[in-house]
Tab-separated table of C-alpha atoms and ligand atoms in Angstrom:
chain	number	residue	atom	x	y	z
A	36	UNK	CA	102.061	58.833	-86.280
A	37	UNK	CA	103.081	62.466	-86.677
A	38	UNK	CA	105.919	63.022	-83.447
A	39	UNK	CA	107.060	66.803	-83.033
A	40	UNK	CA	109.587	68.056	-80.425
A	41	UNK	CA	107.987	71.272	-78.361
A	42	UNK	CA	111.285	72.966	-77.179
A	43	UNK	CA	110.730	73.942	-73.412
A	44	UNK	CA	113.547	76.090	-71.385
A	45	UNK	CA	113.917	74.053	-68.423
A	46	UNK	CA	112.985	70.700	-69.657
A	47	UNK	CA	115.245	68.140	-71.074
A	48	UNK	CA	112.719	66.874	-74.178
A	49	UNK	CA	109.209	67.701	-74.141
A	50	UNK	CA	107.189	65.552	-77.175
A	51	UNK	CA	103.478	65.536	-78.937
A	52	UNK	CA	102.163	62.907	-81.015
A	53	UNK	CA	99.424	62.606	-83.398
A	54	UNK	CA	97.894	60.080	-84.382
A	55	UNK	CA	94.779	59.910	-86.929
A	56	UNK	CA	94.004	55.789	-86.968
A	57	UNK	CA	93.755	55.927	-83.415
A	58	UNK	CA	92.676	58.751	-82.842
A	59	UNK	CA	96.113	59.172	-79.959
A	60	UNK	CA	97.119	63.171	-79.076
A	61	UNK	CA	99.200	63.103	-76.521
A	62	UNK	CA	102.188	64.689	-74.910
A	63	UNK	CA	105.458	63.228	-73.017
A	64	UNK	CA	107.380	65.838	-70.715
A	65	UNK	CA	110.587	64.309	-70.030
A	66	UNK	CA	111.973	67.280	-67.235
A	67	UNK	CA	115.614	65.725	-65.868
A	68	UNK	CA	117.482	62.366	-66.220
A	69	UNK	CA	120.439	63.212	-64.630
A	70	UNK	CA	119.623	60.417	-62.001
A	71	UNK	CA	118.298	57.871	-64.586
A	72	UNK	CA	115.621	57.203	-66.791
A	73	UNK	CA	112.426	59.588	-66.721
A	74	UNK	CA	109.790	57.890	-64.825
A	75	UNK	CA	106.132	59.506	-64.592
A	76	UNK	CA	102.267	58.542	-64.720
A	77	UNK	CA	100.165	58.535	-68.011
A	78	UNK	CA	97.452	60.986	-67.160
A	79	UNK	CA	94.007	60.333	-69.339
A	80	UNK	CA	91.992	63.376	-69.590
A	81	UNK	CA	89.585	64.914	-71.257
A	82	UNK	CA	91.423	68.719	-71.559
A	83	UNK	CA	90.037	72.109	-72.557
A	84	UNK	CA	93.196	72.471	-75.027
A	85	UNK	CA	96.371	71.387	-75.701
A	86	UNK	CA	97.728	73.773	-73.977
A	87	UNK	CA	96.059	72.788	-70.669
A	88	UNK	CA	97.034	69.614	-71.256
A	89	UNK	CA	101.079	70.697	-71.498
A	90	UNK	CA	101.006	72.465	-69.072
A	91	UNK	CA	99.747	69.729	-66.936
A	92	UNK	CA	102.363	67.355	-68.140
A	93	UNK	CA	105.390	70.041	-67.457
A	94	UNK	CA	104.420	70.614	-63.890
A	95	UNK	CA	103.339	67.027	-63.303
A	96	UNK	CA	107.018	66.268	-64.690
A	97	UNK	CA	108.708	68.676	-62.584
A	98	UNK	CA	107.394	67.232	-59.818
A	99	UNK	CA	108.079	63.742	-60.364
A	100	UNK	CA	111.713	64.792	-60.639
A	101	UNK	CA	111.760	66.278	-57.133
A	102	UNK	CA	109.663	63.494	-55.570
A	103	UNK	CA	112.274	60.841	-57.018
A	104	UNK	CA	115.262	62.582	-55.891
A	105	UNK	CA	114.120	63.214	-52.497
A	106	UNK	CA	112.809	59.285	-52.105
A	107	UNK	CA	116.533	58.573	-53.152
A	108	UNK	CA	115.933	56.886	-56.237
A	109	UNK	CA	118.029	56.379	-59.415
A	110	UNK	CA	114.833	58.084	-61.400
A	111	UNK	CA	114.336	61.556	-63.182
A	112	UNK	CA	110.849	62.984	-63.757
A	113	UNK	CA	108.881	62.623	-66.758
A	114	UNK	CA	104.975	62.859	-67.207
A	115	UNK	CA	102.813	61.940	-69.956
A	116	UNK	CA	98.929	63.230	-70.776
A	117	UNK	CA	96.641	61.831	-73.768
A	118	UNK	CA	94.133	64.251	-74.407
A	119	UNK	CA	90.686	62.163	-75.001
A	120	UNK	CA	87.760	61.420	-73.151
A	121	UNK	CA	88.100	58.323	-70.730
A	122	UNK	CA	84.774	56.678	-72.108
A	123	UNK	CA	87.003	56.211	-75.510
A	124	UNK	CA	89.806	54.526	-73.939
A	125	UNK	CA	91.007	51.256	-76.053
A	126	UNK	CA	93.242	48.938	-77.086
A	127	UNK	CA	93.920	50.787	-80.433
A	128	UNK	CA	94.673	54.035	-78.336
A	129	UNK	CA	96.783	52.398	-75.755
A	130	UNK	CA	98.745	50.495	-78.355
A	131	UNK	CA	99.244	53.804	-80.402
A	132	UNK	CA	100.517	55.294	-76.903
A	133	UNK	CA	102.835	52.654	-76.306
A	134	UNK	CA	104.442	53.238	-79.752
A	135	UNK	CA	104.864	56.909	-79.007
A	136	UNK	CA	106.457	55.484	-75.453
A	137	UNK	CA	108.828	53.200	-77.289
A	138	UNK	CA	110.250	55.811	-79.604
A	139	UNK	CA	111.715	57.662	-76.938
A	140	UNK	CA	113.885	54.817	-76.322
A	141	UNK	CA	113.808	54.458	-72.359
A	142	UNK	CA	114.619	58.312	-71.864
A	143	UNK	CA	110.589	57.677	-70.573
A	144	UNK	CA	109.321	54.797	-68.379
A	145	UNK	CA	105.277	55.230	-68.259
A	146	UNK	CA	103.149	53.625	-65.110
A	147	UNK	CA	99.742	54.844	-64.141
A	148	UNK	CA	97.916	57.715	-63.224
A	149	UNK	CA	94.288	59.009	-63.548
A	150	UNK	CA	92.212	56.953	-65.845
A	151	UNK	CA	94.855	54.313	-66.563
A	152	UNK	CA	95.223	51.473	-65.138
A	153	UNK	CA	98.051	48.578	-64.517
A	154	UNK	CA	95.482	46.430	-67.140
A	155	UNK	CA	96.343	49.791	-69.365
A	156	UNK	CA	99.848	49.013	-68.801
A	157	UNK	CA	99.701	45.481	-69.959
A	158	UNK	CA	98.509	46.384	-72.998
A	159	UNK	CA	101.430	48.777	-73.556
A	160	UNK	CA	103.927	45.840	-72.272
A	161	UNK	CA	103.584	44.260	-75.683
A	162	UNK	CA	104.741	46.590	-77.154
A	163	UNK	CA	107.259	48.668	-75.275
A	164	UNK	CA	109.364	47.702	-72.025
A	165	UNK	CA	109.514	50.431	-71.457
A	166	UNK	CA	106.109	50.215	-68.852
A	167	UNK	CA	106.154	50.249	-65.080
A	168	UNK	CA	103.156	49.400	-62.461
A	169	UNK	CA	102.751	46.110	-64.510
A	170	UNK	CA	99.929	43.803	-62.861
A	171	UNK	CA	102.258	41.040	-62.714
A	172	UNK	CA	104.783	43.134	-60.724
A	173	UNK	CA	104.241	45.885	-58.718
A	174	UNK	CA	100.648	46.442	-60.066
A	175	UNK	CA	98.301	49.062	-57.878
A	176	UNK	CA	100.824	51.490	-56.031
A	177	UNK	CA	98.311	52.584	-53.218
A	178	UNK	CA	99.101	49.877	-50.688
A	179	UNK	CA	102.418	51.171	-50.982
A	180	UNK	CA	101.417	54.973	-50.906
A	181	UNK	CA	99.559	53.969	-47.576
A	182	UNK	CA	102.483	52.670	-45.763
A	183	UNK	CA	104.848	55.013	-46.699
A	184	UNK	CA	102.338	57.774	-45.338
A	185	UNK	CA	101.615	55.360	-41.891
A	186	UNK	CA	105.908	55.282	-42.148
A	187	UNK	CA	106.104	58.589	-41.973
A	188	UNK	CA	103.232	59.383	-39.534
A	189	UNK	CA	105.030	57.012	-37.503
A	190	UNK	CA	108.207	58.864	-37.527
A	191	UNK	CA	106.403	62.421	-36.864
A	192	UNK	CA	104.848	60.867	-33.374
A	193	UNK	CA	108.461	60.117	-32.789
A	194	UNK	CA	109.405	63.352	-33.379
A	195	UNK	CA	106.563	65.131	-31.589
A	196	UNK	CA	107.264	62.383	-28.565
A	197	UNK	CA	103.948	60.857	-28.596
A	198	UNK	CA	103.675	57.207	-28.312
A	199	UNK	CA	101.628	55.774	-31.436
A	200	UNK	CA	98.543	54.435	-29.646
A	201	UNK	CA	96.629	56.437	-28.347
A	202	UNK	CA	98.000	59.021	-31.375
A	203	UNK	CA	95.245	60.931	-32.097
A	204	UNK	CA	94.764	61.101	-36.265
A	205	UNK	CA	91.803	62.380	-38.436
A	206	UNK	CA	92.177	60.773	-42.262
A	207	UNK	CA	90.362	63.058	-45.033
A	208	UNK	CA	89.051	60.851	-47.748
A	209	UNK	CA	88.713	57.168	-47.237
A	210	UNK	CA	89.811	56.338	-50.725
A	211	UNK	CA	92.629	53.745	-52.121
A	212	UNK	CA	95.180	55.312	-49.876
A	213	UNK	CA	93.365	56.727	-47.321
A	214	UNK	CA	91.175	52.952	-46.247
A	215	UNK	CA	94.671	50.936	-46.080
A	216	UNK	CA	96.126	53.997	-44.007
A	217	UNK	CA	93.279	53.998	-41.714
A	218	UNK	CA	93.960	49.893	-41.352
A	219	UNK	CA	97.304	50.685	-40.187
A	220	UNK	CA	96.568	53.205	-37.953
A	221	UNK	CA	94.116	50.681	-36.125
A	222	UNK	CA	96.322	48.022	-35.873
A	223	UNK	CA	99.196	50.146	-33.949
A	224	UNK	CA	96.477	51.395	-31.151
A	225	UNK	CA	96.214	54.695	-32.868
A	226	UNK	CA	92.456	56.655	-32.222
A	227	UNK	CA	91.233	57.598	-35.822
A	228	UNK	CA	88.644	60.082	-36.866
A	229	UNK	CA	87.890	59.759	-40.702
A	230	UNK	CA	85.879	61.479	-43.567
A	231	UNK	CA	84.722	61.128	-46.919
A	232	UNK	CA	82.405	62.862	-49.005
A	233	UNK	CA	80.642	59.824	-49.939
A	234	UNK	CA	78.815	58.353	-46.909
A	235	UNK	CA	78.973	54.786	-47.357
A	236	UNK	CA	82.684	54.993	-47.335
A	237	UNK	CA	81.996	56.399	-43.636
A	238	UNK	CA	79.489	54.052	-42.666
A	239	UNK	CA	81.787	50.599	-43.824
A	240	UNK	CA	84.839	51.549	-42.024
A	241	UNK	CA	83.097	52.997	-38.981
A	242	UNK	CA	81.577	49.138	-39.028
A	243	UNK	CA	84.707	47.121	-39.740
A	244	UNK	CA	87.850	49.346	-37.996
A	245	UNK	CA	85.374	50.777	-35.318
A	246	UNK	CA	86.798	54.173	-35.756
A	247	UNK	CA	85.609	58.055	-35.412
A	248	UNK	CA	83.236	59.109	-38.058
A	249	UNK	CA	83.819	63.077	-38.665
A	250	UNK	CA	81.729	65.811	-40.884
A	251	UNK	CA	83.506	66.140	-44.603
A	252	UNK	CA	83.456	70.259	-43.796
A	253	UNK	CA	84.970	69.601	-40.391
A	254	UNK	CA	87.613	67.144	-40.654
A	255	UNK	CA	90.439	69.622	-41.285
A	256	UNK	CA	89.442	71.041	-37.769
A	257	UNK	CA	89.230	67.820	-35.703
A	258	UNK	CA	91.250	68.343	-32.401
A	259	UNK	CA	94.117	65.822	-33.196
A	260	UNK	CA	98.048	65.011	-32.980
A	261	UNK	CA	98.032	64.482	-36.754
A	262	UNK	CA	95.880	65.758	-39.749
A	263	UNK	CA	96.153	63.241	-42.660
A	264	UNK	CA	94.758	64.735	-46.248
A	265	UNK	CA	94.147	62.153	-48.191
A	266	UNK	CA	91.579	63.345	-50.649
A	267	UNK	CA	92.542	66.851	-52.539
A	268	UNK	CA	94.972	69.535	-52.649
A	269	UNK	CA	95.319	72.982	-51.729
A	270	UNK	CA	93.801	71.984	-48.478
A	271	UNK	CA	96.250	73.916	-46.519
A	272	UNK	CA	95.408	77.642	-47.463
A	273	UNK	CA	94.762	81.126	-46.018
A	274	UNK	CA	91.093	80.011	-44.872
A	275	UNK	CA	92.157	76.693	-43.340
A	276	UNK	CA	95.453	77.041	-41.523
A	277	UNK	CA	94.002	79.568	-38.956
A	278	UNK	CA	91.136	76.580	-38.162
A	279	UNK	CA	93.477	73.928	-37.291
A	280	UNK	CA	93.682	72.058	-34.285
A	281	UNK	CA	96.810	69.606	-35.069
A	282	UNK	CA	100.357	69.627	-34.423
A	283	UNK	CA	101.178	68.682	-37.408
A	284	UNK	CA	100.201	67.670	-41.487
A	285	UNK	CA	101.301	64.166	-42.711
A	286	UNK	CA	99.040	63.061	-45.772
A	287	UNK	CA	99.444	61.250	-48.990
A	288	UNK	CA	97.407	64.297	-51.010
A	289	UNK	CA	99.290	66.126	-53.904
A	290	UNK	CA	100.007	69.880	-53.540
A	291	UNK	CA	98.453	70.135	-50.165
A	292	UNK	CA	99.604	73.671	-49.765
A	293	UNK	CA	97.336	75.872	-51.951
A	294	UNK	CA	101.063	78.182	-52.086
A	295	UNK	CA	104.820	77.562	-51.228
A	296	UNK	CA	104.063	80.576	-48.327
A	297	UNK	CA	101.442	78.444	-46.211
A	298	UNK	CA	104.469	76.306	-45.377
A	299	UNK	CA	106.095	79.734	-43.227
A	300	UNK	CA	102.602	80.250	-42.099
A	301	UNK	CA	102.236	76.576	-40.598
A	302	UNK	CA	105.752	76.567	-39.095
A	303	UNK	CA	104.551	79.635	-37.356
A	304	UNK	CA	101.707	78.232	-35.722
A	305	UNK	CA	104.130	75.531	-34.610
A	306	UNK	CA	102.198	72.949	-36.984
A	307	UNK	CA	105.024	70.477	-38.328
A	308	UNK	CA	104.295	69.903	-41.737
A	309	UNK	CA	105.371	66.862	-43.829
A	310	UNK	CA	106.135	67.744	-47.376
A	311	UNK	CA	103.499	65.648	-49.636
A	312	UNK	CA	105.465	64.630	-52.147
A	313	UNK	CA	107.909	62.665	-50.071
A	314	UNK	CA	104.961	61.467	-47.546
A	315	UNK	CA	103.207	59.997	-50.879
A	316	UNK	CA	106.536	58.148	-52.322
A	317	UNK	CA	105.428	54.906	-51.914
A	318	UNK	CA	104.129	54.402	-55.061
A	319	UNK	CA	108.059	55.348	-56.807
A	320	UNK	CA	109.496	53.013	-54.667
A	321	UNK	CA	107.426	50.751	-55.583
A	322	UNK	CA	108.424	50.939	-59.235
A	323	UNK	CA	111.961	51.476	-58.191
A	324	UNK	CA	112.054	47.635	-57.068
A	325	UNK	CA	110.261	46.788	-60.197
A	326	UNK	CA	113.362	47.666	-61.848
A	327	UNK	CA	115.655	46.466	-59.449
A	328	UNK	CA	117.998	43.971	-60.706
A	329	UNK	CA	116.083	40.464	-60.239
A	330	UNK	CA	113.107	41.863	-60.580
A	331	UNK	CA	109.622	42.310	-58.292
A	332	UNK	CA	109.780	41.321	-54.658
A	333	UNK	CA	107.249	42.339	-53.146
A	334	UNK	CA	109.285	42.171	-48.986
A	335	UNK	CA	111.677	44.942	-50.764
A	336	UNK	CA	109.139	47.220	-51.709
A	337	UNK	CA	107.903	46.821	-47.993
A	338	UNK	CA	110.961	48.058	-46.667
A	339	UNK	CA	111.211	50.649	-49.607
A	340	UNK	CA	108.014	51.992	-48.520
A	341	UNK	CA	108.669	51.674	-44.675
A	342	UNK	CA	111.675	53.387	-45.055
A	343	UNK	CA	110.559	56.773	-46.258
A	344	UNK	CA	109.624	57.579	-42.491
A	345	UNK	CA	113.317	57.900	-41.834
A	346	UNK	CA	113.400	60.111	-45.228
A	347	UNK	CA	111.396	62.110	-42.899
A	348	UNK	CA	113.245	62.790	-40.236
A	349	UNK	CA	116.121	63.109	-41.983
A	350	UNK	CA	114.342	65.855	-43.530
A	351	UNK	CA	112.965	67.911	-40.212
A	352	UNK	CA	116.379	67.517	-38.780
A	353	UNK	CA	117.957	69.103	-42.431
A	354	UNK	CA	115.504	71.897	-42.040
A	355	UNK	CA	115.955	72.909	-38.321
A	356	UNK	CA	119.928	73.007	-38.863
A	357	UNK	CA	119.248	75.172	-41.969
A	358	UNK	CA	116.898	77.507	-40.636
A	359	UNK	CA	114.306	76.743	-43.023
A	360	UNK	CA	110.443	75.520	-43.301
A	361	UNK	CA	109.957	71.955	-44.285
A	362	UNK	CA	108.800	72.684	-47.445
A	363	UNK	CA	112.029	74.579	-48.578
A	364	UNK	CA	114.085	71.741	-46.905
A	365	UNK	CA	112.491	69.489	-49.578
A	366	UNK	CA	113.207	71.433	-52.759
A	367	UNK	CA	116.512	72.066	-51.666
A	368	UNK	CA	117.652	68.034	-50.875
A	369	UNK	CA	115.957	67.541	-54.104
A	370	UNK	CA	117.741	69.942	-55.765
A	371	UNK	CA	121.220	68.958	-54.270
A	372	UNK	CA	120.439	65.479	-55.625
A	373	UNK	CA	119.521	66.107	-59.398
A	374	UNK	CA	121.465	68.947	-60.034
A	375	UNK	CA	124.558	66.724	-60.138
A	376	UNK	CA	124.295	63.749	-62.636
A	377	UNK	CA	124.389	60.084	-61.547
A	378	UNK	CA	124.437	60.831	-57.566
B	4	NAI	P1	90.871	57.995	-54.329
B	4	NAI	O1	90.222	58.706	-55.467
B	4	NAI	O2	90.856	56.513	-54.294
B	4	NAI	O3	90.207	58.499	-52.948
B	4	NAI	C1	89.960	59.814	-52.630
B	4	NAI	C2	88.813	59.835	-51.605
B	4	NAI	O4	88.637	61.138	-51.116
B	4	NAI	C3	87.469	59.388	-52.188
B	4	NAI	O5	86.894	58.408	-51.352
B	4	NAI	C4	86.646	60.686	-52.193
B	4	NAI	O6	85.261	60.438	-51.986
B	4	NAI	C5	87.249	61.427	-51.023
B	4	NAI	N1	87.072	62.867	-51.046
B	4	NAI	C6	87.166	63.709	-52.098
B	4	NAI	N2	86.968	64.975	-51.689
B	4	NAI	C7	86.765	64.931	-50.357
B	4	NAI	C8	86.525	65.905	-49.363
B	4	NAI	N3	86.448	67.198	-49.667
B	4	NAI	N4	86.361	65.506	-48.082
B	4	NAI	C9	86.434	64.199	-47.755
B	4	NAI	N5	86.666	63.227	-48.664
B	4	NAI	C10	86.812	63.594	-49.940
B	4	NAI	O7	92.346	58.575	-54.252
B	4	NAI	P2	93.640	57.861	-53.631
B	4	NAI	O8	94.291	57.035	-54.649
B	4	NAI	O9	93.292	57.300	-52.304
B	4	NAI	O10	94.601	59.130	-53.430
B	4	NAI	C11	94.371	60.063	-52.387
B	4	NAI	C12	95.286	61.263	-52.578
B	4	NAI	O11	96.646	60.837	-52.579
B	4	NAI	C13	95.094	61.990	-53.913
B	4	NAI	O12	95.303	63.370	-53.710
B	4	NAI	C14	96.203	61.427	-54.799
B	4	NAI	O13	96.597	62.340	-55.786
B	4	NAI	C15	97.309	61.213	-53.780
B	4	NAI	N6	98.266	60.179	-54.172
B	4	NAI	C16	97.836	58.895	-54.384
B	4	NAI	C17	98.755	57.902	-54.735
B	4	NAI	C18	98.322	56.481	-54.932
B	4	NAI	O14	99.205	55.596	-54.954
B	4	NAI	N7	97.036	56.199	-55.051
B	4	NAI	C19	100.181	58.225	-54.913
B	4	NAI	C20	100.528	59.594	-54.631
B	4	NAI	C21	99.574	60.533	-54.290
């Protein structure tokens, strides 16, 4: 395996390996460990180029960093991308991965993203420990995903003084997060209005959770207390914002403003917005008591998960004293955090 260092300003170690047996080409972005050990999904993908695909893993990266130090944990940010079609995914690639993994000595702990699994990442497991998301541990992180988002819908009602049921929510996408979210809503009295693109999705949870079925084009303009995007990004943009009938955004979608100035444009509409990336933390925590000395237990990562709601409010609270929207509230505490090593 041919592994070359791509120097990137900004970015602690940023790594490609090549691989002819196997057929790996792939790329770890290791962004900031000054909080610990670089932890980051393995993104399969079929890119246009390699340069797509690094600058994929360098944002990706970036991000995780933020999202770690906000959620508190010991973590730095680190992403990692293997160019290839997901129909060729095998044992022989995975394995060749999880060499390229274990080389970088635990400055990179991989876990799942799109098109791998936590089956993917018990192949790597024998070979590197350095692995997260394991089936016998944490495994899938949406369960998790879902109740930090109902955590921190929870804490926005408080905040907006509305008593949770009868809080009026409308979920986009009834995916892996958004069906477990929609569960929780139900159970604490909440009325729900939900969407999907795909029908059927609609139809089963309409039958089992008797709750709101909305059009897929209308959803984002449902007359609600809270607007839950749980499908795509860039949701929140110059066409959208104007359209919305919430009083506030709190969904587990990535990058749900389409640019950083949609968060002024929100605040000035008097919509409270929830920054997505420490809404969606669930899943970090989760592999944050993974690691925890001891190992897995699963009533930790419960209150891990529960607890980002209170993340939350810390977080509104930060950004009212500071003057500034919630959005730059976020980057800043993040920043705070990992600009200083070991805090
Ligand atoms: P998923 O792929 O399981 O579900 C997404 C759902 O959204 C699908 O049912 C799809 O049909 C639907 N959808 C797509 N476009 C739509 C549209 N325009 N209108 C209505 N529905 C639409 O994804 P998952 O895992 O539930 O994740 C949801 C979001 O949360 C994604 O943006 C993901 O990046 C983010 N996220 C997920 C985490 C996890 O633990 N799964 C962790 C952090 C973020």
């Amino acid at each position: 395996m041919n592994i070359t260092e791509l120097k990137t300003p900004g970015y602690e170690l940023v790594v490609k390996a090549q691989d002819e047996a196997s057929g790996l080409h792939a790329i770890i972005a290791v962004h900031n460990t000054n909080l610990g050990p670089a932890v980051g999904g393995t993104r399969l993908y079929l890119y246009a180029s390699e340069e797509e695909a690094l600058t994929d893993a360098l944002r990706l990266s970036k991000g995780m960093t933020y999202k770690s130090a906000l959620a508190g944990l010991s973590f730095g940010g680190g992403k990692a991308v293997i160019i290839c079609d997901p129909a060729n995914k095998g044992p022989q690639l995975l394995i060749a991965y999880a060499k390229f993994v274990d080389s970088l000595k635990g400055k990179y702990i991989c876990a799942e993203d799109m098109n791998t699994t936590s089956a993917d990442m018990e192949v790597i497991r024998t070979i590197t420990p350095f692995v997260a998301g394991l089936e016998r541990d944490g495994g899938d992180p949406s369960p998790f995903t879902a109740l930090g988002v109902y955590s921190c819908i929870e804490a926005t009602a408080k905040k907006l003084g509305i008593p949770m049921t009868g809080l009026r929510v409308a979920v986009q996408g009834i995916g892996a997060v958004g069906r477990r979210l929609i569960e929780h809503l139900v159970e604490a009295g909440c009325t729900v209005y939900v969407a999907d693109r795909n029908g059927h999705k609609v139809n089963e949870v309409i039958e089992a959770l008797g709750v709101k079925g909305v059009h897929p084009d209308e959803v984002l303009f449902t007359e609600c207390d809270i607007l839950a995007p749980c499908a795509m990004g860039a949701v929140l943009n110059d066409t959208t914002i104007s359209k919305l009938k919430c009083k506030a955004v709190v969904g587990a979608a990535n990058n749900q403003l389409a640019e950083p100035r949609h968060a002024r444009r929100l605040q000035d509409l008097d919509i409270l917005y929830a920054p997505d990336y420490l809404v969606n933390a669930g899943g970090i925590t989760n592999v944050a008591i993974e690691r925890q000395m001891g190992g897995y237990n699963m009533k930790d990562a419960v209150m891990a998960a529960r607890g980002i709601g209170q993340r939350l409010l810390d977080l509104y609270a930060y950004a009212e004293e500071h003057n500034l929207t919630t959005a730059e509230a976020a980057d800043r505490m993040a920043e705070q955090r990992f600009s200083k090593k070991g805090k």
